[in-house]
Amino acid sequence: DNINIQYGTFLPWNPCYRIWWHVTAISALLTAFLTPYQIAFEEDLGFFKQSADLLEKVLTLIFTVDMVVNFNVAFFRDDEFVCRRPQIAREYLSYMFWVDAVGVIPFGDIAHFVADQLGASSETMLVLSLLQLSRLIRLYRIKKLFQELRNNLCVNLLTFTLLRNFLVVVVACHVQACIMYFLARAQHFGKNTWLGPFL
């Protein structure tokens, strides 16, 4: 039962690490709401859009810090915990590092900057904004959170199922609403769009 760990590394059940992991899971859930909104209402310069952009910067910072943390979290392999930092880094770099990197690299901002320098049209800029969807790769943490809650004996299974399904429906409705607004904006809110007659 004695596990020798290097200074600065964490075991997966470390209380501080568990709190941090749940912070990243909640941040991933916020991403599911923020990213579609930012894409759909990109031209809006109001308070909500500015607040969403600021919150996204905070979320990106959280996930960037989490990448550093993951280089120091022990993992289970072949019936034993691997606690040496070089082995932890090698394991993380073999796959999950690149998944997490996709979630923090601002592909949309980079593409917009390059396109702006090349004098791209507004239609091109609109399409390039879809690159921000790469942030949704962060949602794999939500799946892990659901698995953890489902196996938690302190959580009523019926309550968990209802809350999980309700959350899925809310996120799906939000994403669908943002898609509908985005499609109308892509057609310049013409009369043939669902928003056209109201504008």
mmCIF file with all atom_site columns, C-alpha atoms in Angstrom:
data_model
loop_
_atom_site.group_PDB
_atom_site.id
_atom_site.type_symbol
_atom_site.label_atom_id
_atom_site.label_alt_id
_atom_site.label_comp_id
_atom_site.label_asym_id
_atom_site.label_entity_id
_atom_site.label_seq_id
_atom_site.pdbx_PDB_ins_code
_atom_site.Cartn_x
_atom_site.Cartn_y
_atom_site.Cartn_z
_atom_site.occupancy
_atom_site.B_iso_or_equiv
_atom_site.pdbx_formal_charge
_atom_site.auth_seq_id
_atom_site.auth_comp_id
_atom_site.auth_asym_id
_atom_site.auth_atom_id
_atom_site.pdbx_PDB_model_num
ATOM 1   C CA . ASP A 1 1   ? 0.000   0.000  0.000   1.00 0.00 ? 1   ASP A CA 1
ATOM 2   C CA . ASN A 1 2   ? 3.030   2.295  0.323   1.00 0.00 ? 2   ASN A CA 1
ATOM 3   C CA . ILE A 1 3   ? 3.431   4.352  -2.824  1.00 0.00 ? 3   ILE A CA 1
ATOM 4   C CA . ASN A 1 4   ? 6.601   6.339  -3.297  1.00 0.00 ? 4   ASN A CA 1
ATOM 5   C CA . ILE A 1 5   ? 5.911   9.496  -5.263  1.00 0.00 ? 5   ILE A CA 1
ATOM 6   C CA . GLN A 1 6   ? 8.249   12.245 -6.371  1.00 0.00 ? 6   GLN A CA 1
ATOM 7   C CA . TYR A 1 7   ? 7.922   15.686 -4.861  1.00 0.00 ? 7   TYR A CA 1
ATOM 8   C CA . GLY A 1 8   ? 5.347   17.710 -6.782  1.00 0.00 ? 8   GLY A CA 1
ATOM 9   C CA . THR A 1 9   ? 3.499   14.738 -8.235  1.00 0.00 ? 9   THR A CA 1
ATOM 10  C CA . PHE A 1 10  ? -0.068  13.807 -7.248  1.00 0.00 ? 10  PHE A CA 1
ATOM 11  C CA . LEU A 1 11  ? -2.012  10.635 -6.779  1.00 0.00 ? 11  LEU A CA 1
ATOM 12  C CA . PRO A 1 12  ? -5.379  10.624 -8.583  1.00 0.00 ? 12  PRO A CA 1
ATOM 13  C CA . TRP A 1 13  ? -7.280  10.603 -5.269  1.00 0.00 ? 13  TRP A CA 1
ATOM 14  C CA . ASN A 1 14  ? -5.384  13.554 -3.801  1.00 0.00 ? 14  ASN A CA 1
ATOM 15  C CA . PRO A 1 15  ? -8.104  15.881 -2.365  1.00 0.00 ? 15  PRO A CA 1
ATOM 16  C CA . CYS A 1 16  ? -6.600  19.023 -3.916  1.00 0.00 ? 16  CYS A CA 1
ATOM 17  C CA . TYR A 1 17  ? -6.305  17.338 -7.292  1.00 0.00 ? 17  TYR A CA 1
ATOM 18  C CA . ARG A 1 18  ? -9.898  16.072 -7.097  1.00 0.00 ? 18  ARG A CA 1
ATOM 19  C CA . ILE A 1 19  ? -11.130 19.610 -6.465  1.00 0.00 ? 19  ILE A CA 1
ATOM 20  C CA . TRP A 1 20  ? -9.070  20.872 -9.397  1.00 0.00 ? 20  TRP A CA 1
ATOM 21  C CA . TRP A 1 21  ? -10.342 18.083 -11.669 1.00 0.00 ? 21  TRP A CA 1
ATOM 22  C CA . HIS A 1 22  ? -13.950 18.984 -10.875 1.00 0.00 ? 22  HIS A CA 1
ATOM 23  C CA . VAL A 1 23  ? -13.150 22.626 -11.653 1.00 0.00 ? 23  VAL A CA 1
ATOM 24  C CA . THR A 1 24  ? -11.981 21.539 -15.123 1.00 0.00 ? 24  THR A CA 1
ATOM 25  C CA . ALA A 1 25  ? -15.120 19.408 -15.583 1.00 0.00 ? 25  ALA A CA 1
ATOM 26  C CA . ILE A 1 26  ? -17.370 22.365 -14.753 1.00 0.00 ? 26  ILE A CA 1
ATOM 27  C CA . SER A 1 27  ? -15.262 24.525 -17.073 1.00 0.00 ? 27  SER A CA 1
ATOM 28  C CA . ALA A 1 28  ? -15.811 21.991 -19.857 1.00 0.00 ? 28  ALA A CA 1
ATOM 29  C CA . LEU A 1 29  ? -19.562 22.253 -19.286 1.00 0.00 ? 29  LEU A CA 1
ATOM 30  C CA . LEU A 1 30  ? -19.355 26.046 -19.547 1.00 0.00 ? 30  LEU A CA 1
ATOM 31  C CA . THR A 1 31  ? -17.500 25.581 -22.841 1.00 0.00 ? 31  THR A CA 1
ATOM 32  C CA . ALA A 1 32  ? -20.496 23.684 -24.225 1.00 0.00 ? 32  ALA A CA 1
ATOM 33  C CA . PHE A 1 33  ? -22.611 26.812 -23.679 1.00 0.00 ? 33  PHE A CA 1
ATOM 34  C CA . LEU A 1 34  ? -20.054 29.495 -24.496 1.00 0.00 ? 34  LEU A CA 1
ATOM 35  C CA . THR A 1 35  ? -18.561 28.248 -27.755 1.00 0.00 ? 35  THR A CA 1
ATOM 36  C CA . PRO A 1 36  ? -21.803 27.947 -29.781 1.00 0.00 ? 36  PRO A CA 1
ATOM 37  C CA . TYR A 1 37  ? -22.905 31.342 -28.436 1.00 0.00 ? 37  TYR A CA 1
ATOM 38  C CA . GLN A 1 38  ? -19.628 33.010 -29.413 1.00 0.00 ? 38  GLN A CA 1
ATOM 39  C CA . ILE A 1 39  ? -19.785 31.577 -32.922 1.00 0.00 ? 39  ILE A CA 1
ATOM 40  C CA . ALA A 1 40  ? -23.426 32.507 -33.488 1.00 0.00 ? 40  ALA A CA 1
ATOM 41  C CA . PHE A 1 41  ? -23.211 36.033 -32.045 1.00 0.00 ? 41  PHE A CA 1
ATOM 42  C CA . GLU A 1 42  ? -19.679 36.893 -33.115 1.00 0.00 ? 42  GLU A CA 1
ATOM 43  C CA . GLU A 1 43  ? -20.708 40.270 -34.550 1.00 0.00 ? 43  GLU A CA 1
ATOM 44  C CA . ASP A 1 44  ? -22.533 41.295 -31.372 1.00 0.00 ? 44  ASP A CA 1
ATOM 45  C CA . LEU A 1 45  ? -20.524 43.875 -29.418 1.00 0.00 ? 45  LEU A CA 1
ATOM 46  C CA . GLY A 1 46  ? -22.833 43.962 -26.414 1.00 0.00 ? 46  GLY A CA 1
ATOM 47  C CA . PHE A 1 47  ? -22.203 43.180 -22.772 1.00 0.00 ? 47  PHE A CA 1
ATOM 48  C CA . PHE A 1 48  ? -23.002 39.464 -23.033 1.00 0.00 ? 48  PHE A CA 1
ATOM 49  C CA . LYS A 1 49  ? -20.602 38.866 -25.917 1.00 0.00 ? 49  LYS A CA 1
ATOM 50  C CA . GLN A 1 50  ? -17.791 40.759 -24.193 1.00 0.00 ? 50  GLN A CA 1
ATOM 51  C CA . SER A 1 51  ? -18.423 38.828 -20.976 1.00 0.00 ? 51  SER A CA 1
ATOM 52  C CA . ALA A 1 52  ? -18.430 35.538 -22.898 1.00 0.00 ? 52  ALA A CA 1
ATOM 53  C CA . ASP A 1 53  ? -15.102 36.401 -24.544 1.00 0.00 ? 53  ASP A CA 1
ATOM 54  C CA . LEU A 1 54  ? -13.570 37.237 -21.160 1.00 0.00 ? 54  LEU A CA 1
ATOM 55  C CA . LEU A 1 55  ? -14.893 34.027 -19.614 1.00 0.00 ? 55  LEU A CA 1
ATOM 56  C CA . GLU A 1 56  ? -13.504 32.006 -22.515 1.00 0.00 ? 56  GLU A CA 1
ATOM 57  C CA . LYS A 1 57  ? -10.045 33.468 -21.871 1.00 0.00 ? 57  LYS A CA 1
ATOM 58  C CA . VAL A 1 58  ? -10.348 32.390 -18.226 1.00 0.00 ? 58  VAL A CA 1
ATOM 59  C CA . LEU A 1 59  ? -11.440 28.895 -19.288 1.00 0.00 ? 59  LEU A CA 1
ATOM 60  C CA . THR A 1 60  ? -8.539  28.612 -21.723 1.00 0.00 ? 60  THR A CA 1
ATOM 61  C CA . LEU A 1 61  ? -6.174  29.580 -18.910 1.00 0.00 ? 61  LEU A CA 1
ATOM 62  C CA . ILE A 1 62  ? -7.689  26.892 -16.673 1.00 0.00 ? 62  ILE A CA 1
ATOM 63  C CA . PHE A 1 63  ? -7.227  24.188 -19.294 1.00 0.00 ? 63  PHE A CA 1
ATOM 64  C CA . THR A 1 64  ? -3.686  25.365 -20.033 1.00 0.00 ? 64  THR A CA 1
ATOM 65  C CA . VAL A 1 65  ? -2.796  25.090 -16.349 1.00 0.00 ? 65  VAL A CA 1
ATOM 66  C CA . ASP A 1 66  ? -4.458  21.662 -16.314 1.00 0.00 ? 66  ASP A CA 1
ATOM 67  C CA . MET A 1 67  ? -2.059  20.501 -19.019 1.00 0.00 ? 67  MET A CA 1
ATOM 68  C CA . VAL A 1 68  ? 0.830   21.374 -16.712 1.00 0.00 ? 68  VAL A CA 1
ATOM 69  C CA . VAL A 1 69  ? -0.888  19.591 -13.828 1.00 0.00 ? 69  VAL A CA 1
ATOM 70  C CA . ASN A 1 70  ? -1.352  16.453 -15.939 1.00 0.00 ? 70  ASN A CA 1
ATOM 71  C CA . PHE A 1 71  ? 2.416   16.133 -16.271 1.00 0.00 ? 71  PHE A CA 1
ATOM 72  C CA . ASN A 1 72  ? 2.456   15.491 -12.525 1.00 0.00 ? 72  ASN A CA 1
ATOM 73  C CA . VAL A 1 73  ? -0.452  13.093 -11.949 1.00 0.00 ? 73  VAL A CA 1
ATOM 74  C CA . ALA A 1 74  ? 0.413   9.465  -11.289 1.00 0.00 ? 74  ALA A CA 1
ATOM 75  C CA . PHE A 1 75  ? -1.458  6.804  -13.264 1.00 0.00 ? 75  PHE A CA 1
ATOM 76  C CA . PHE A 1 76  ? -2.267  3.122  -12.940 1.00 0.00 ? 76  PHE A CA 1
ATOM 77  C CA . ARG A 1 77  ? -0.609  0.631  -15.299 1.00 0.00 ? 77  ARG A CA 1
ATOM 78  C CA . ASP A 1 78  ? 0.035   -3.107 -15.071 1.00 0.00 ? 78  ASP A CA 1
ATOM 79  C CA . ASP A 1 79  ? -1.319  -3.419 -11.527 1.00 0.00 ? 79  ASP A CA 1
ATOM 80  C CA . GLU A 1 80  ? 0.853   -0.639 -10.151 1.00 0.00 ? 80  GLU A CA 1
ATOM 81  C CA . PHE A 1 81  ? 0.960   3.135  -9.940  1.00 0.00 ? 81  PHE A CA 1
ATOM 82  C CA . VAL A 1 82  ? 3.511   4.928  -12.095 1.00 0.00 ? 82  VAL A CA 1
ATOM 83  C CA . CYS A 1 83  ? 4.717   7.890  -10.040 1.00 0.00 ? 83  CYS A CA 1
ATOM 84  C CA . ARG A 1 84  ? 7.950   8.935  -11.732 1.00 0.00 ? 84  ARG A CA 1
ATOM 85  C CA . ARG A 1 85  ? 7.619   12.196 -13.617 1.00 0.00 ? 85  ARG A CA 1
ATOM 86  C CA . PRO A 1 86  ? 9.464   11.108 -16.824 1.00 0.00 ? 86  PRO A CA 1
ATOM 87  C CA . GLN A 1 87  ? 7.130   8.137  -17.210 1.00 0.00 ? 87  GLN A CA 1
ATOM 88  C CA . ILE A 1 88  ? 4.088   10.286 -16.444 1.00 0.00 ? 88  ILE A CA 1
ATOM 89  C CA . ALA A 1 89  ? 5.186   12.801 -19.085 1.00 0.00 ? 89  ALA A CA 1
ATOM 90  C CA . ARG A 1 90  ? 5.804   10.073 -21.646 1.00 0.00 ? 90  ARG A CA 1
ATOM 91  C CA . GLU A 1 91  ? 2.354   8.603  -21.056 1.00 0.00 ? 91  GLU A CA 1
ATOM 92  C CA . TYR A 1 92  ? 0.638   11.988 -21.255 1.00 0.00 ? 92  TYR A CA 1
ATOM 93  C CA . LEU A 1 93  ? 2.513   13.023 -24.397 1.00 0.00 ? 93  LEU A CA 1
ATOM 94  C CA . SER A 1 94  ? 1.609   9.759  -26.095 1.00 0.00 ? 94  SER A CA 1
ATOM 95  C CA . TYR A 1 95  ? -2.028  10.804 -26.555 1.00 0.00 ? 95  TYR A CA 1
ATOM 96  C CA . MET A 1 96  ? -3.997  13.000 -24.146 1.00 0.00 ? 96  MET A CA 1
ATOM 97  C CA . PHE A 1 97  ? -1.595  15.933 -24.369 1.00 0.00 ? 97  PHE A CA 1
ATOM 98  C CA . TRP A 1 98  ? -2.535  16.425 -28.009 1.00 0.00 ? 98  TRP A CA 1
ATOM 99  C CA . VAL A 1 99  ? -6.258  16.147 -27.236 1.00 0.00 ? 99  VAL A CA 1
ATOM 100 C CA . ASP A 1 100 ? -5.919  18.819 -24.564 1.00 0.00 ? 100 ASP A CA 1
ATOM 101 C CA . ALA A 1 101 ? -3.751  20.964 -26.859 1.00 0.00 ? 101 ALA A CA 1
ATOM 102 C CA . VAL A 1 102 ? -6.514  21.043 -29.483 1.00 0.00 ? 102 VAL A CA 1
ATOM 103 C CA . GLY A 1 103 ? -8.836  22.375 -26.798 1.00 0.00 ? 103 GLY A CA 1
ATOM 104 C CA . VAL A 1 104 ? -6.631  25.356 -25.905 1.00 0.00 ? 104 VAL A CA 1
ATOM 105 C CA . ILE A 1 105 ? -5.029  26.402 -29.201 1.00 0.00 ? 105 ILE A CA 1
ATOM 106 C CA . PRO A 1 106 ? -7.084  29.360 -30.552 1.00 0.00 ? 106 PRO A CA 1
ATOM 107 C CA . PHE A 1 107 ? -7.513  28.032 -34.093 1.00 0.00 ? 107 PHE A CA 1
ATOM 108 C CA . GLY A 1 108 ? -10.367 30.449 -34.783 1.00 0.00 ? 108 GLY A CA 1
ATOM 109 C CA . ASP A 1 109 ? -8.402  33.525 -33.705 1.00 0.00 ? 109 ASP A CA 1
ATOM 110 C CA . ILE A 1 110 ? -5.337  32.441 -35.675 1.00 0.00 ? 110 ILE A CA 1
ATOM 111 C CA . ALA A 1 111 ? -7.407  31.781 -38.800 1.00 0.00 ? 111 ALA A CA 1
ATOM 112 C CA . HIS A 1 112 ? -9.197  35.131 -38.439 1.00 0.00 ? 112 HIS A CA 1
ATOM 113 C CA . PHE A 1 113 ? -5.904  36.985 -38.102 1.00 0.00 ? 113 PHE A CA 1
ATOM 114 C CA . VAL A 1 114 ? -4.407  35.332 -41.181 1.00 0.00 ? 114 VAL A CA 1
ATOM 115 C CA . ALA A 1 115 ? -7.598  35.793 -43.204 1.00 0.00 ? 115 ALA A CA 1
ATOM 116 C CA . ASP A 1 116 ? -7.811  39.448 -42.179 1.00 0.00 ? 116 ASP A CA 1
ATOM 117 C CA . GLN A 1 117 ? -4.233  40.025 -43.309 1.00 0.00 ? 117 GLN A CA 1
ATOM 118 C CA . LEU A 1 118 ? -5.112  38.449 -46.666 1.00 0.00 ? 118 LEU A CA 1
ATOM 119 C CA . GLY A 1 119 ? -8.242  40.581 -47.019 1.00 0.00 ? 119 GLY A CA 1
ATOM 120 C CA . ALA A 1 120 ? -10.703 37.698 -46.855 1.00 0.00 ? 120 ALA A CA 1
ATOM 121 C CA . SER A 1 121 ? -14.412 38.310 -47.351 1.00 0.00 ? 121 SER A CA 1
ATOM 122 C CA . SER A 1 122 ? -16.910 38.408 -44.498 1.00 0.00 ? 122 SER A CA 1
ATOM 123 C CA . GLU A 1 123 ? -18.337 35.094 -45.699 1.00 0.00 ? 123 GLU A CA 1
ATOM 124 C CA . THR A 1 124 ? -14.919 33.485 -45.371 1.00 0.00 ? 124 THR A CA 1
ATOM 125 C CA . MET A 1 125 ? -14.486 34.952 -41.907 1.00 0.00 ? 125 MET A CA 1
ATOM 126 C CA . LEU A 1 126 ? -17.874 33.549 -40.945 1.00 0.00 ? 126 LEU A CA 1
ATOM 127 C CA . VAL A 1 127 ? -16.916 30.045 -42.044 1.00 0.00 ? 127 VAL A CA 1
ATOM 128 C CA . LEU A 1 128 ? -13.556 30.287 -40.277 1.00 0.00 ? 128 LEU A CA 1
ATOM 129 C CA . SER A 1 129 ? -15.332 31.059 -37.011 1.00 0.00 ? 129 SER A CA 1
ATOM 130 C CA . LEU A 1 130 ? -16.462 27.415 -37.010 1.00 0.00 ? 130 LEU A CA 1
ATOM 131 C CA . LEU A 1 131 ? -12.875 26.471 -36.127 1.00 0.00 ? 131 LEU A CA 1
ATOM 132 C CA . GLN A 1 132 ? -13.752 27.521 -32.592 1.00 0.00 ? 132 GLN A CA 1
ATOM 133 C CA . LEU A 1 133 ? -15.712 24.279 -32.346 1.00 0.00 ? 133 LEU A CA 1
ATOM 134 C CA . SER A 1 134 ? -12.373 22.571 -31.654 1.00 0.00 ? 134 SER A CA 1
ATOM 135 C CA . ARG A 1 135 ? -12.819 23.735 -28.039 1.00 0.00 ? 135 ARG A CA 1
ATOM 136 C CA . LEU A 1 136 ? -15.653 21.231 -27.629 1.00 0.00 ? 136 LEU A CA 1
ATOM 137 C CA . ILE A 1 137 ? -13.055 18.477 -27.418 1.00 0.00 ? 137 ILE A CA 1
ATOM 138 C CA . ARG A 1 138 ? -12.842 19.523 -23.760 1.00 0.00 ? 138 ARG A CA 1
ATOM 139 C CA . LEU A 1 139 ? -16.191 17.809 -23.202 1.00 0.00 ? 139 LEU A CA 1
ATOM 140 C CA . TYR A 1 140 ? -14.558 14.401 -22.704 1.00 0.00 ? 140 TYR A CA 1
ATOM 141 C CA . ARG A 1 141 ? -14.249 15.466 -19.062 1.00 0.00 ? 141 ARG A CA 1
ATOM 142 C CA . ILE A 1 142 ? -18.047 15.581 -18.796 1.00 0.00 ? 142 ILE A CA 1
ATOM 143 C CA . LYS A 1 143 ? -18.251 11.922 -19.797 1.00 0.00 ? 143 LYS A CA 1
ATOM 144 C CA . LYS A 1 144 ? -15.723 11.063 -17.083 1.00 0.00 ? 144 LYS A CA 1
ATOM 145 C CA . LEU A 1 145 ? -17.706 13.117 -14.567 1.00 0.00 ? 145 LEU A CA 1
ATOM 146 C CA . PHE A 1 146 ? -20.906 11.261 -15.432 1.00 0.00 ? 146 PHE A CA 1
ATOM 147 C CA . GLN A 1 147 ? -19.131 7.919  -15.031 1.00 0.00 ? 147 GLN A CA 1
ATOM 148 C CA . GLU A 1 148 ? -17.791 8.987  -11.657 1.00 0.00 ? 148 GLU A CA 1
ATOM 149 C CA . LEU A 1 149 ? -21.183 10.152 -10.404 1.00 0.00 ? 149 LEU A CA 1
ATOM 150 C CA . ARG A 1 150 ? -22.913 7.015  -11.669 1.00 0.00 ? 150 ARG A CA 1
ATOM 151 C CA . ASN A 1 151 ? -20.527 4.836  -9.648  1.00 0.00 ? 151 ASN A CA 1
ATOM 152 C CA . ASN A 1 152 ? -20.763 7.031  -6.539  1.00 0.00 ? 152 ASN A CA 1
ATOM 153 C CA . LEU A 1 153 ? -22.800 5.239  -3.880  1.00 0.00 ? 153 LEU A CA 1
ATOM 154 C CA . CYS A 1 154 ? -23.738 8.578  -2.324  1.00 0.00 ? 154 CYS A CA 1
ATOM 155 C CA . VAL A 1 155 ? -25.575 9.648  -5.475  1.00 0.00 ? 155 VAL A CA 1
ATOM 156 C CA . ASN A 1 156 ? -29.074 8.308  -6.097  1.00 0.00 ? 156 ASN A CA 1
ATOM 157 C CA . LEU A 1 157 ? -29.080 6.616  -9.505  1.00 0.00 ? 157 LEU A CA 1
ATOM 158 C CA . LEU A 1 158 ? -32.547 7.893  -10.454 1.00 0.00 ? 158 LEU A CA 1
ATOM 159 C CA . THR A 1 159 ? -31.661 11.465 -9.493  1.00 0.00 ? 159 THR A CA 1
ATOM 160 C CA . PHE A 1 160 ? -28.395 11.208 -11.420 1.00 0.00 ? 160 PHE A CA 1
ATOM 161 C CA . THR A 1 161 ? -30.137 9.881  -14.537 1.00 0.00 ? 161 THR A CA 1
ATOM 162 C CA . LEU A 1 162 ? -32.783 12.625 -14.481 1.00 0.00 ? 162 LEU A CA 1
ATOM 163 C CA . LEU A 1 163 ? -30.234 15.407 -13.979 1.00 0.00 ? 163 LEU A CA 1
ATOM 164 C CA . ARG A 1 164 ? -27.918 14.002 -16.644 1.00 0.00 ? 164 ARG A CA 1
ATOM 165 C CA . ASN A 1 165 ? -30.687 13.713 -19.214 1.00 0.00 ? 165 ASN A CA 1
ATOM 166 C CA . PHE A 1 166 ? -32.010 17.179 -18.351 1.00 0.00 ? 166 PHE A CA 1
ATOM 167 C CA . LEU A 1 167 ? -28.530 18.651 -18.811 1.00 0.00 ? 167 LEU A CA 1
ATOM 168 C CA . VAL A 1 168 ? -28.124 16.910 -22.158 1.00 0.00 ? 168 VAL A CA 1
ATOM 169 C CA . VAL A 1 169 ? -31.465 18.296 -23.367 1.00 0.00 ? 169 VAL A CA 1
ATOM 170 C CA . VAL A 1 170 ? -30.595 21.848 -22.204 1.00 0.00 ? 170 VAL A CA 1
ATOM 171 C CA . VAL A 1 171 ? -27.208 21.772 -23.952 1.00 0.00 ? 171 VAL A CA 1
ATOM 172 C CA . ALA A 1 172 ? -28.748 20.290 -27.114 1.00 0.00 ? 172 ALA A CA 1
ATOM 173 C CA . CYS A 1 173 ? -31.459 22.989 -27.224 1.00 0.00 ? 173 CYS A CA 1
ATOM 174 C CA . HIS A 1 174 ? -28.889 25.725 -26.677 1.00 0.00 ? 174 HIS A CA 1
ATOM 175 C CA . VAL A 1 175 ? -26.636 24.422 -29.451 1.00 0.00 ? 175 VAL A CA 1
ATOM 176 C CA . GLN A 1 176 ? -29.601 24.032 -31.818 1.00 0.00 ? 176 GLN A CA 1
ATOM 177 C CA . ALA A 1 177 ? -30.744 27.611 -31.147 1.00 0.00 ? 177 ALA A CA 1
ATOM 178 C CA . CYS A 1 178 ? -27.232 28.937 -31.834 1.00 0.00 ? 178 CYS A CA 1
ATOM 179 C CA . ILE A 1 179 ? -27.076 26.921 -35.073 1.00 0.00 ? 179 ILE A CA 1
ATOM 180 C CA . MET A 1 180 ? -30.384 28.392 -36.240 1.00 0.00 ? 180 MET A CA 1
ATOM 181 C CA . TYR A 1 181 ? -29.182 31.938 -35.544 1.00 0.00 ? 181 TYR A CA 1
ATOM 182 C CA . PHE A 1 182 ? -25.838 31.235 -37.226 1.00 0.00 ? 182 PHE A CA 1
ATOM 183 C CA . LEU A 1 183 ? -27.556 29.942 -40.386 1.00 0.00 ? 183 LEU A CA 1
ATOM 184 C CA . ALA A 1 184 ? -29.755 33.038 -40.530 1.00 0.00 ? 184 ALA A CA 1
ATOM 185 C CA . ARG A 1 185 ? -26.709 35.282 -40.110 1.00 0.00 ? 185 ARG A CA 1
ATOM 186 C CA . ALA A 1 186 ? -24.865 33.363 -42.840 1.00 0.00 ? 186 ALA A CA 1
ATOM 187 C CA . GLN A 1 187 ? -27.700 34.373 -45.197 1.00 0.00 ? 187 GLN A CA 1
ATOM 188 C CA . HIS A 1 188 ? -27.566 37.992 -43.986 1.00 0.00 ? 188 HIS A CA 1
ATOM 189 C CA . PHE A 1 189 ? -30.951 37.606 -42.287 1.00 0.00 ? 189 PHE A CA 1
ATOM 190 C CA . GLY A 1 190 ? -32.718 37.538 -45.646 1.00 0.00 ? 190 GLY A CA 1
ATOM 191 C CA . LYS A 1 191 ? -36.482 37.257 -45.963 1.00 0.00 ? 191 LYS A CA 1
ATOM 192 C CA . ASN A 1 192 ? -36.167 33.520 -46.574 1.00 0.00 ? 192 ASN A CA 1
ATOM 193 C CA . THR A 1 193 ? -34.590 32.984 -43.148 1.00 0.00 ? 193 THR A CA 1
ATOM 194 C CA . TRP A 1 194 ? -36.603 32.420 -40.003 1.00 0.00 ? 194 TRP A CA 1
ATOM 195 C CA . LEU A 1 195 ? -35.397 35.741 -38.546 1.00 0.00 ? 195 LEU A CA 1
ATOM 196 C CA . GLY A 1 196 ? -35.709 37.833 -41.686 1.00 0.00 ? 196 GLY A CA 1
ATOM 197 C CA . PRO A 1 197 ? -39.389 38.820 -41.346 1.00 0.00 ? 197 PRO A CA 1
ATOM 198 C CA . PHE A 1 198 ? -38.768 40.037 -37.788 1.00 0.00 ? 198 PHE A CA 1
ATOM 199 C CA . LEU A 1 199 ? -35.807 42.314 -38.556 1.00 0.00 ? 199 LEU A CA 1
#
